[in-house]
C-alpha positions as a Markdown table, in Angstrom:
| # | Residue | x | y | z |
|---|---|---|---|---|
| 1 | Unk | 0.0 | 0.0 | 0.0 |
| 2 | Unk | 1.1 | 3.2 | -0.9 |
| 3 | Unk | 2.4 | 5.4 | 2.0 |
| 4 | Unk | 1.2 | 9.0 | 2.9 |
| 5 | Unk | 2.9 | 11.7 | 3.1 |
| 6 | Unk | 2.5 | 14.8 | 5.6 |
| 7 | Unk | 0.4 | 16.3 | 3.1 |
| 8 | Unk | -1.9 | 13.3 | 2.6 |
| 9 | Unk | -1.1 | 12.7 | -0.7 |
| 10 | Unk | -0.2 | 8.8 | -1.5 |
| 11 | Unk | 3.8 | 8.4 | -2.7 |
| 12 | Unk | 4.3 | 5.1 | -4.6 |
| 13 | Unk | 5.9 | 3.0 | -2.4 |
| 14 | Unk | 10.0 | 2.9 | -2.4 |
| 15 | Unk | 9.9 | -0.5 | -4.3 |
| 16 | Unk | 8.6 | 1.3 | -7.3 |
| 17 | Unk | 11.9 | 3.8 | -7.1 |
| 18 | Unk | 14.5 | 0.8 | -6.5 |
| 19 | Unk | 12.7 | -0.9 | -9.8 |
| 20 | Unk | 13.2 | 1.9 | -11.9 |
| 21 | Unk | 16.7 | 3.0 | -11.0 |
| 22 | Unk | 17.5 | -0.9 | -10.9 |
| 23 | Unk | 16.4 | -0.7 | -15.2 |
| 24 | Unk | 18.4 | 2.2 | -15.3 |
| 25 | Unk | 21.4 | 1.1 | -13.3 |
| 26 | Unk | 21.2 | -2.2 | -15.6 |
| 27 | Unk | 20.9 | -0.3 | -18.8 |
| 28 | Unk | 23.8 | 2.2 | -18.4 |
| 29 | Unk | 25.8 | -1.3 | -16.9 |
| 30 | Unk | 25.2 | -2.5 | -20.7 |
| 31 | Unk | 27.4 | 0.7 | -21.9 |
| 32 | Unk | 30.0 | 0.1 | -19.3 |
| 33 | Unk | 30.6 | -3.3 | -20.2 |
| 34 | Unk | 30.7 | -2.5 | -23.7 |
| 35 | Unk | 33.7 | -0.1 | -22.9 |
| 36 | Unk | 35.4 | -1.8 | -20.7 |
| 37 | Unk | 35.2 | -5.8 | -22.4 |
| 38 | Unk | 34.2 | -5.4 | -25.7 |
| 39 | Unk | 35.4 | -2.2 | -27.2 |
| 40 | Unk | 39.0 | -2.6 | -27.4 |
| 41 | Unk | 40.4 | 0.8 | -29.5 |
| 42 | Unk | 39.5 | 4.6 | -29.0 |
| 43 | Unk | 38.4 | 4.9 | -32.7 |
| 44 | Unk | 35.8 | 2.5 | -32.2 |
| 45 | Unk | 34.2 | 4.9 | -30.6 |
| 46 | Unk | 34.6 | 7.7 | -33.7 |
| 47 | Unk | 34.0 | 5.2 | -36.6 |
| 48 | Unk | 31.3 | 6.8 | -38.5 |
| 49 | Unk | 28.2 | 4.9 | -39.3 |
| 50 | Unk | 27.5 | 4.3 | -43.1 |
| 51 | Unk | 23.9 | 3.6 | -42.3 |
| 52 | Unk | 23.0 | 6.1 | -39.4 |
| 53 | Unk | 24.8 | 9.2 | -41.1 |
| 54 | Unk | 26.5 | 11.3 | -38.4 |
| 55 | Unk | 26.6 | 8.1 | -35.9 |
| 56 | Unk | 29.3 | 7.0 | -34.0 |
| 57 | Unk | 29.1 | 4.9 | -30.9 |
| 58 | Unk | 30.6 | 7.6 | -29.0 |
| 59 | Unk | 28.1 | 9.9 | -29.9 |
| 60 | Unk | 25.6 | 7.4 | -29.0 |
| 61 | Unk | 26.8 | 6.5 | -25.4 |
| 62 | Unk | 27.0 | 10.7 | -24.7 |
| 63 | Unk | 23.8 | 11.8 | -25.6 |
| 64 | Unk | 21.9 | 8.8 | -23.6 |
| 65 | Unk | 23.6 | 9.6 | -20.4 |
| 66 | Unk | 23.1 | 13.4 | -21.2 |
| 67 | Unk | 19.9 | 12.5 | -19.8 |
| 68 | Unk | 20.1 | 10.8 | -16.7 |
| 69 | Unk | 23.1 | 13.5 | -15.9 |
| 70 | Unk | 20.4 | 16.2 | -16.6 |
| 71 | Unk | 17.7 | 14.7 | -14.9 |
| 72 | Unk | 19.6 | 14.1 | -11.7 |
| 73 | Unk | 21.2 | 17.6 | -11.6 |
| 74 | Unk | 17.7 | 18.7 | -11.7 |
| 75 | Unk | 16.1 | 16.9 | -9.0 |
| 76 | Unk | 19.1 | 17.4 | -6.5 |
| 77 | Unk | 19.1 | 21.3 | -7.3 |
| 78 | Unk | 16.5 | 23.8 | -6.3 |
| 79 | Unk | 12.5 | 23.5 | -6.6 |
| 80 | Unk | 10.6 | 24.5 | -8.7 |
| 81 | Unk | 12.2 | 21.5 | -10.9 |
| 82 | Unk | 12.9 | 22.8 | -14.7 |
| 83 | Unk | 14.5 | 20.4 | -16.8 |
| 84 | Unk | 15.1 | 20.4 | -20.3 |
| 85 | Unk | 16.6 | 17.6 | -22.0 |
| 86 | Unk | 18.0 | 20.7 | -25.2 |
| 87 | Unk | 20.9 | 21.7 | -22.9 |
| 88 | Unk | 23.5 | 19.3 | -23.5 |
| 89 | Unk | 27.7 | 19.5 | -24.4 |
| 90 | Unk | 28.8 | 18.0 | -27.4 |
| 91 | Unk | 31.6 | 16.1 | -28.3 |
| 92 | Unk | 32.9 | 15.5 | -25.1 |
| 93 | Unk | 36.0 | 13.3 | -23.9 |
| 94 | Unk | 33.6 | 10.5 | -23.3 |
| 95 | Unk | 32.6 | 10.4 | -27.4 |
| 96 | Unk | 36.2 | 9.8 | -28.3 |
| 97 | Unk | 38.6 | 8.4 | -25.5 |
| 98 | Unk | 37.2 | 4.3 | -23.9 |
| 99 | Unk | 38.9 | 6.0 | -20.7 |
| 100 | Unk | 36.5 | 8.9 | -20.5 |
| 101 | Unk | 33.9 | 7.0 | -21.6 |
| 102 | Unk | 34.2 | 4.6 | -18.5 |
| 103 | Unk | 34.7 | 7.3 | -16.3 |
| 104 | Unk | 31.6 | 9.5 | -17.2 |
| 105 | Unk | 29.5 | 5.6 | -18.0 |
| 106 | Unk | 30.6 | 4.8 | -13.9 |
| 107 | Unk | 29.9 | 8.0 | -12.4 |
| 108 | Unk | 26.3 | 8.2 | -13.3 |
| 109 | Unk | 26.2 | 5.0 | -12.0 |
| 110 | Unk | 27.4 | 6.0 | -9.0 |
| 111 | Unk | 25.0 | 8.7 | -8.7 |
| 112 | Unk | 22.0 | 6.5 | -9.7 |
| 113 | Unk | 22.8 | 4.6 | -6.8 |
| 114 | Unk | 23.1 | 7.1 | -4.3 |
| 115 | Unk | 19.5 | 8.0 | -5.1 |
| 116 | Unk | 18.7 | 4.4 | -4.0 |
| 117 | Unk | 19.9 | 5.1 | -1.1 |
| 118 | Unk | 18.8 | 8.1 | 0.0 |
| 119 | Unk | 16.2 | 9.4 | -2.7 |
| 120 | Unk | 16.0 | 13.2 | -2.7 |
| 121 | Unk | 12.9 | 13.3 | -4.4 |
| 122 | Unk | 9.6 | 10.7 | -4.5 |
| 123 | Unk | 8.6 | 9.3 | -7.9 |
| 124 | Unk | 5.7 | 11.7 | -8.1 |
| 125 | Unk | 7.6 | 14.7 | -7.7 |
| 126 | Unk | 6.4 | 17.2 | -10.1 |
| 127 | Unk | 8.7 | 18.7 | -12.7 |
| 128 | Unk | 8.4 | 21.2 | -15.9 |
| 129 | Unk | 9.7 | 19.9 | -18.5 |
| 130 | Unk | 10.9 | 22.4 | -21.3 |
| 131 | Unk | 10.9 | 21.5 | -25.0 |
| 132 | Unk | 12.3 | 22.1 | -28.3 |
| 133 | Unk | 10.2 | 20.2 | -31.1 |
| 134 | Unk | 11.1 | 22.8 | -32.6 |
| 135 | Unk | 8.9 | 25.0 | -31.0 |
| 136 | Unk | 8.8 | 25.9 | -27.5 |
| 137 | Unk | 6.8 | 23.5 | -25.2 |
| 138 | Unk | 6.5 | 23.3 | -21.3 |
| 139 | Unk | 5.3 | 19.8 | -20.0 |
| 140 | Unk | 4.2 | 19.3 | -16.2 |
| 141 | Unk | 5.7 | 15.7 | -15.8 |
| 142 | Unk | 7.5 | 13.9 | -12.6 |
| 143 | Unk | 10.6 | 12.6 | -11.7 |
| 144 | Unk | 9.6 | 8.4 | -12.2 |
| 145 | Unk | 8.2 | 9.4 | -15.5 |
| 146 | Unk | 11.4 | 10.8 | -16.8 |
| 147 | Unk | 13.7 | 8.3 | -15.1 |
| 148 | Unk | 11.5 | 5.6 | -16.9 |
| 149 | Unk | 12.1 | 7.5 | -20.1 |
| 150 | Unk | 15.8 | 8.4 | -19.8 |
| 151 | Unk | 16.1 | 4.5 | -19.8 |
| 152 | Unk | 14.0 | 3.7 | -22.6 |
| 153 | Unk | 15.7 | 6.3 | -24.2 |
| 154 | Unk | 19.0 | 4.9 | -23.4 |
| 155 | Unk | 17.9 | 1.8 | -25.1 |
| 156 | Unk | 17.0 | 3.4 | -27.9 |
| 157 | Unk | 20.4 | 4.7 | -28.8 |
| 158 | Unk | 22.1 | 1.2 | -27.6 |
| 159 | Unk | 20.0 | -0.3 | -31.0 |
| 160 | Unk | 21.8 | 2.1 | -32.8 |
| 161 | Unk | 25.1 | 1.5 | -31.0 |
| 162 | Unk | 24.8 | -2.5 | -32.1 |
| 163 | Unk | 24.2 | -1.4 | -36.0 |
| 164 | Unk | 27.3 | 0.3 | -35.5 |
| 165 | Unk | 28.8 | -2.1 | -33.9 |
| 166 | Unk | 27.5 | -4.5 | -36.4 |
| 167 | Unk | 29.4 | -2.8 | -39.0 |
| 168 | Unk | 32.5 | -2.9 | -37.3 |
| 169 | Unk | 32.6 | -6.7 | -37.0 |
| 170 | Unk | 31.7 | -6.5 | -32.9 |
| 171 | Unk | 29.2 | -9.0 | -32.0 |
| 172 | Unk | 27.2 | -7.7 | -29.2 |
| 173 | Unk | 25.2 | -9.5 | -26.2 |
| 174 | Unk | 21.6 | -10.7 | -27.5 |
| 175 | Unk | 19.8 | -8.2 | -25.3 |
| 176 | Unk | 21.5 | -5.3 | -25.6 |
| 177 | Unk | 19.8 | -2.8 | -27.3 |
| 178 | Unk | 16.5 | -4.5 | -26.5 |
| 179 | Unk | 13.4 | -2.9 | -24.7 |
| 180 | Unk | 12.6 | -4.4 | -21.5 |
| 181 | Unk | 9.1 | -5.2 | -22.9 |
| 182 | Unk | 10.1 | -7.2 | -25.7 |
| 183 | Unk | 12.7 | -9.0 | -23.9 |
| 184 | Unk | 9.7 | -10.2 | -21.6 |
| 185 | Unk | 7.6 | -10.7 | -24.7 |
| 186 | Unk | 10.1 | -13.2 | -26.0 |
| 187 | Unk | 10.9 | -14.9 | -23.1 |
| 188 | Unk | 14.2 | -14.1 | -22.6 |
| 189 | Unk | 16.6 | -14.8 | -19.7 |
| 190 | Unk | 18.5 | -11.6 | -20.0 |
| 191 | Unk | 18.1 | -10.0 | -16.4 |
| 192 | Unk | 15.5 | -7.4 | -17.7 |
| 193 | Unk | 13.7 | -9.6 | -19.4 |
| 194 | Unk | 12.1 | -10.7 | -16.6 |
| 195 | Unk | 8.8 | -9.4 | -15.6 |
| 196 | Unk | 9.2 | -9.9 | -11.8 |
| 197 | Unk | 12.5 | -8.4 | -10.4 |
């Protein structure tokens, strides 16, 4: 049952927030793995993709943990929460040098798993979210929502990492780059394919 908070609203209970930062911890683990035991040369992460134009796997790996790196510097800053997912540094360290890339890949780790620790925020915390699409949108949303869409997101970007990846000759695990859901829908052992966790 949900507990209630001092202003009698209902928070979803703390299981719900060690579930989501548990698919996103296991997510951005995909990425470090890939640095650290499959990658094996900087300029695997530069190669440019002949069928994603402007791709490299660099890019790819920067630009999903933009996200959570944004997300979290907005919920452990000051209220009102404004987060906009448009601010973000490109080519980085982390989109050329397997070094960088671990380092930046294990600190938002790290800071994912502080918050399961000690959350600073509930699931339902409100949040605006500012748009560019490309005109200008504000969105009332909440922190779970956007931590269950920065690792959706994140798997989005690994499917283009294995076409990549695919064209450099670098086989990739099975799951990787696979939605949770259809990992469940086919049965699969990989740990988030499976629909109790």
């Amino acid at each position: 049952m949900p507990e209630t908070t001092n202003s009698g609203h209902h928070s979803p209970e703390p299981t719900q927030l060690i579930q989501l930062l548990f698919v996103s911890t296991t997510v951005l683990q995909q990425a470090l793995d890939l640095v650290n035991n499959i990658l094996t040369r900087d300029d695997q992460l530069t190669a440019q993709s002949r069928y994603l134009p402007g791709s490299t796997i660099g890019k790819h790996l920067r630009h999903a943990r933009d996200h959570f790196i944004l997300l979290l510097d907005c919920v452990t800053g000051a209220k009102p929460y404004v987060l906009s997912y448009d601010i973000r540094t490109r080519n980085t360290p982390m989109e050329s040098s397997l070094s960088e890339a671990r380092q930046a890949l294990t600190n938002v780790i790290s800071r994912l798993n502080e918050l399961d620790i000690s959350p600073p925020t509930e699931l339902d915390q409100t949040m605006t979210l500012n748009a560019v699409t490309p005109f200008s949108q504000a969105f009332q949303t909440t922190f779970g929502r956007e931590l269950w869409f920065a690792g959706l997101h994140a798997v989005h970007h690994w499917s283009m990492v294995r076409v990549i990846a695919g064209e450099l000759g670098i086989t990739l695990p099975d799951d990787f780059g696979f939605a949770p859901s259809t990992l469940v829908y086919k049965g699969s052992d990989a740990i988030l394919g499976k629909a109790k966790i």
